[in-house]
């Protein structure tokens, strides 16, 4: 029974994010985030759902950590809500917000759970959007610097694992380019490229803050949702095509972070739309990090076309997916994405900071939720991660998204990613079959 075991000290845990679980959207001085605003605009979020109450984790965190510990989790990736710490994004600190996370972190540690803290998981203070145009303007990165300093100074004695930003692509391109996410704007490619650049500057400040104030043993990295390409056949030509597609598609983030430059091919293709860069920016952006976090959900199949040119295949309608229709069942993504990141950029440590499956689960029947589909979905990804370890991909840990069902952004409460069911009316939590299964994986450090 040793065949599917993981290396000693492999990190297993759950992941979640403040705006998706905390609720208490206007409690104890918290300022509005762009998502609070967005959710109030008609037609933006399914069923008009808001983040106002969500799982009410703000008030129930003690119980939630007790359950997490009972399920055997020793690591938990959470995020801090910037608008709780700085209701206006900058300026005066809200001590009630700071104290909330003091209590939260202490409670987690009492339960034997190690915190992995994401500084920013999309809940930009609305004031920064109003005053500066949010990620369009580098003053937002300067505000982030103050925020990062404050949280690392406040919690650095207990938090040793820091993640600067979650999924730059989602809050830049999807927020300012196609309007699917907050703030819901559809702006030019030039502006979108600039929002990436501001985000990269913020990342640099996150790294700097951890180096300056993180104390002994502090580590920091970015969580990226690199677009992933899977060679349709594992042959030399298709693998090379997938590698090319990976580089081109992720050039806005990985190239500046790991190589301190914008790739000449990107600059050539962007032309007048290239981001405006100030002296020193790229050095700041490429400060060395300790690991790369990757959120892996799906990938696209690629083959070598004419003269080896990457050709992305379209999925036939019958291709299996989770109920979240973008979530195609492509477990090889978790092998090829991290493998390319490691090979191309020399990344030494990769944590899967998110992977999971969104379904419209039914309420418990006789206290049970038999989500066999979720279990099998995730198990297939774990097997591909295991294969990667055998082939030398530097996987160090895996965080399952998500601990409990929560606010799934523009899908509202319709799509459930939790391994713990959340009844949003009664706030009752019910571990699903997948939670019990993942408990065994964490305990035995192997795929069961
Ligand atoms: C992660 O994002 C988030 O970090 C997390 O907060 C979220 O709850 C979780 O995944 C589950 O969604 O244009 O129709 O192809 C994943 C973000 C979602 C971004 C799907 C790209 C493609 C939709 N991805 N989206 S579509």
PDB file of N, CA, C and O in Angstrom, residues 108 138 161 193 208 220 232 246 250 252 281 322 330 389 440:
ATOM      1  N   UNK A 108      -6.767  29.484  15.331  1.00  0.00           N
ATOM      2  CA  UNK A 108      -6.249  28.491  14.396  1.00  0.00           C
ATOM      3  C   UNK A 108      -5.061  27.748  15.014  1.00  0.00           C
ATOM      4  O   UNK A 108      -4.984  26.523  14.977  1.00  0.00           O
ATOM      5  N   UNK A 138      -0.733  53.114 -10.291  1.00  0.00           N
ATOM      6  CA  UNK A 138       0.287  52.595  -9.383  1.00  0.00           C
ATOM      7  C   UNK A 138       0.135  53.098  -7.950  1.00  0.00           C
ATOM      8  O   UNK A 138       0.739  52.543  -7.031  1.00  0.00           O
ATOM      9  N   UNK A 161       4.142  31.758   6.602  1.00  0.00           N
ATOM     10  CA  UNK A 161       3.944  31.445   5.181  1.00  0.00           C
ATOM     11  C   UNK A 161       3.022  32.500   4.565  1.00  0.00           C
ATOM     12  O   UNK A 161       1.855  32.609   4.961  1.00  0.00           O
ATOM     13  N   UNK A 193      -3.132  45.757 -19.702  1.00  0.00           N
ATOM     14  CA  UNK A 193      -1.703  45.483 -19.495  1.00  0.00           C
ATOM     15  C   UNK A 193      -1.148  46.305 -18.336  1.00  0.00           C
ATOM     16  O   UNK A 193      -0.271  45.847 -17.597  1.00  0.00           O
ATOM     17  N   UNK A 208       8.780  42.361  -0.408  1.00  0.00           N
ATOM     18  CA  UNK A 208       9.619  43.277   0.379  1.00  0.00           C
ATOM     19  C   UNK A 208       9.169  43.328   1.843  1.00  0.00           C
ATOM     20  O   UNK A 208       9.986  43.241   2.767  1.00  0.00           O
ATOM     21  N   UNK A 220       7.748  33.560   1.358  1.00  0.00           N
ATOM     22  CA  UNK A 220       6.741  34.269   0.573  1.00  0.00           C
ATOM     23  C   UNK A 220       6.775  33.848  -0.891  1.00  0.00           C
ATOM     24  O   UNK A 220       7.835  33.515  -1.428  1.00  0.00           O
ATOM     25  N   UNK A 232      -1.470  16.965 -26.377  1.00  0.00           N
ATOM     26  CA  UNK A 232      -2.544  15.988 -26.613  1.00  0.00           C
ATOM     27  C   UNK A 232      -1.968  14.582 -26.708  1.00  0.00           C
ATOM     28  O   UNK A 232      -2.620  13.604 -26.323  1.00  0.00           O
ATOM     29  N   UNK A 246       2.396  27.667 -23.246  1.00  0.00           N
ATOM     30  CA  UNK A 246       2.485  28.042 -21.829  1.00  0.00           C
ATOM     31  C   UNK A 246       3.262  29.353 -21.674  1.00  0.00           C
ATOM     32  O   UNK A 246       2.833  30.267 -20.969  1.00  0.00           O
ATOM     33  N   UNK A 250       1.403  32.963 -20.511  1.00  0.00           N
ATOM     34  CA  UNK A 250       1.636  33.420 -19.134  1.00  0.00           C
ATOM     35  C   UNK A 250       2.740  34.469 -19.038  1.00  0.00           C
ATOM     36  O   UNK A 250       3.219  34.787 -17.952  1.00  0.00           O
ATOM     37  N   UNK A 252       2.858  37.648 -19.245  1.00  0.00           N
ATOM     38  CA  UNK A 252       2.653  38.900 -18.505  1.00  0.00           C
ATOM     39  C   UNK A 252       3.013  38.794 -17.027  1.00  0.00           C
ATOM     40  O   UNK A 252       3.265  39.786 -16.378  1.00  0.00           O
ATOM     41  N   UNK A 281      11.262  49.392 -11.637  1.00  0.00           N
ATOM     42  CA  UNK A 281      10.062  48.549 -11.470  1.00  0.00           C
ATOM     43  C   UNK A 281      10.387  47.062 -11.590  1.00  0.00           C
ATOM     44  O   UNK A 281       9.969  46.246 -10.755  1.00  0.00           O
ATOM     45  N   UNK A 322     -17.030  19.386 -14.494  1.00  0.00           N
ATOM     46  CA  UNK A 322     -17.805  19.510 -13.267  1.00  0.00           C
ATOM     47  C   UNK A 322     -19.061  20.328 -13.600  1.00  0.00           C
ATOM     48  O   UNK A 322     -19.261  20.736 -14.743  1.00  0.00           O
ATOM     49  N   UNK A 330      -9.630  17.589 -16.635  1.00  0.00           N
ATOM     50  CA  UNK A 330      -8.333  17.464 -17.298  1.00  0.00           C
ATOM     51  C   UNK A 330      -7.234  17.311 -16.250  1.00  0.00           C
ATOM     52  O   UNK A 330      -6.442  18.234 -16.030  1.00  0.00           O
ATOM     53  N   UNK A 389       5.699  14.154  -9.173  1.00  0.00           N
ATOM     54  CA  UNK A 389       6.750  14.018  -8.159  1.00  0.00           C
ATOM     55  C   UNK A 389       7.764  12.973  -8.615  1.00  0.00           C
ATOM     56  O   UNK A 389       8.973  13.183  -8.545  1.00  0.00           O
ATOM     57  N   UNK A 440      -8.398  10.936   5.305  1.00  0.00           N
ATOM     58  CA  UNK A 440      -7.499   9.769   5.244  1.00  0.00           C
ATOM     59  C   UNK A 440      -6.239  10.081   4.445  1.00  0.00           C
ATOM     60  O   UNK A 440      -5.149   9.629   4.781  1.00  0.00           O
TER      61      UNK A 440
END
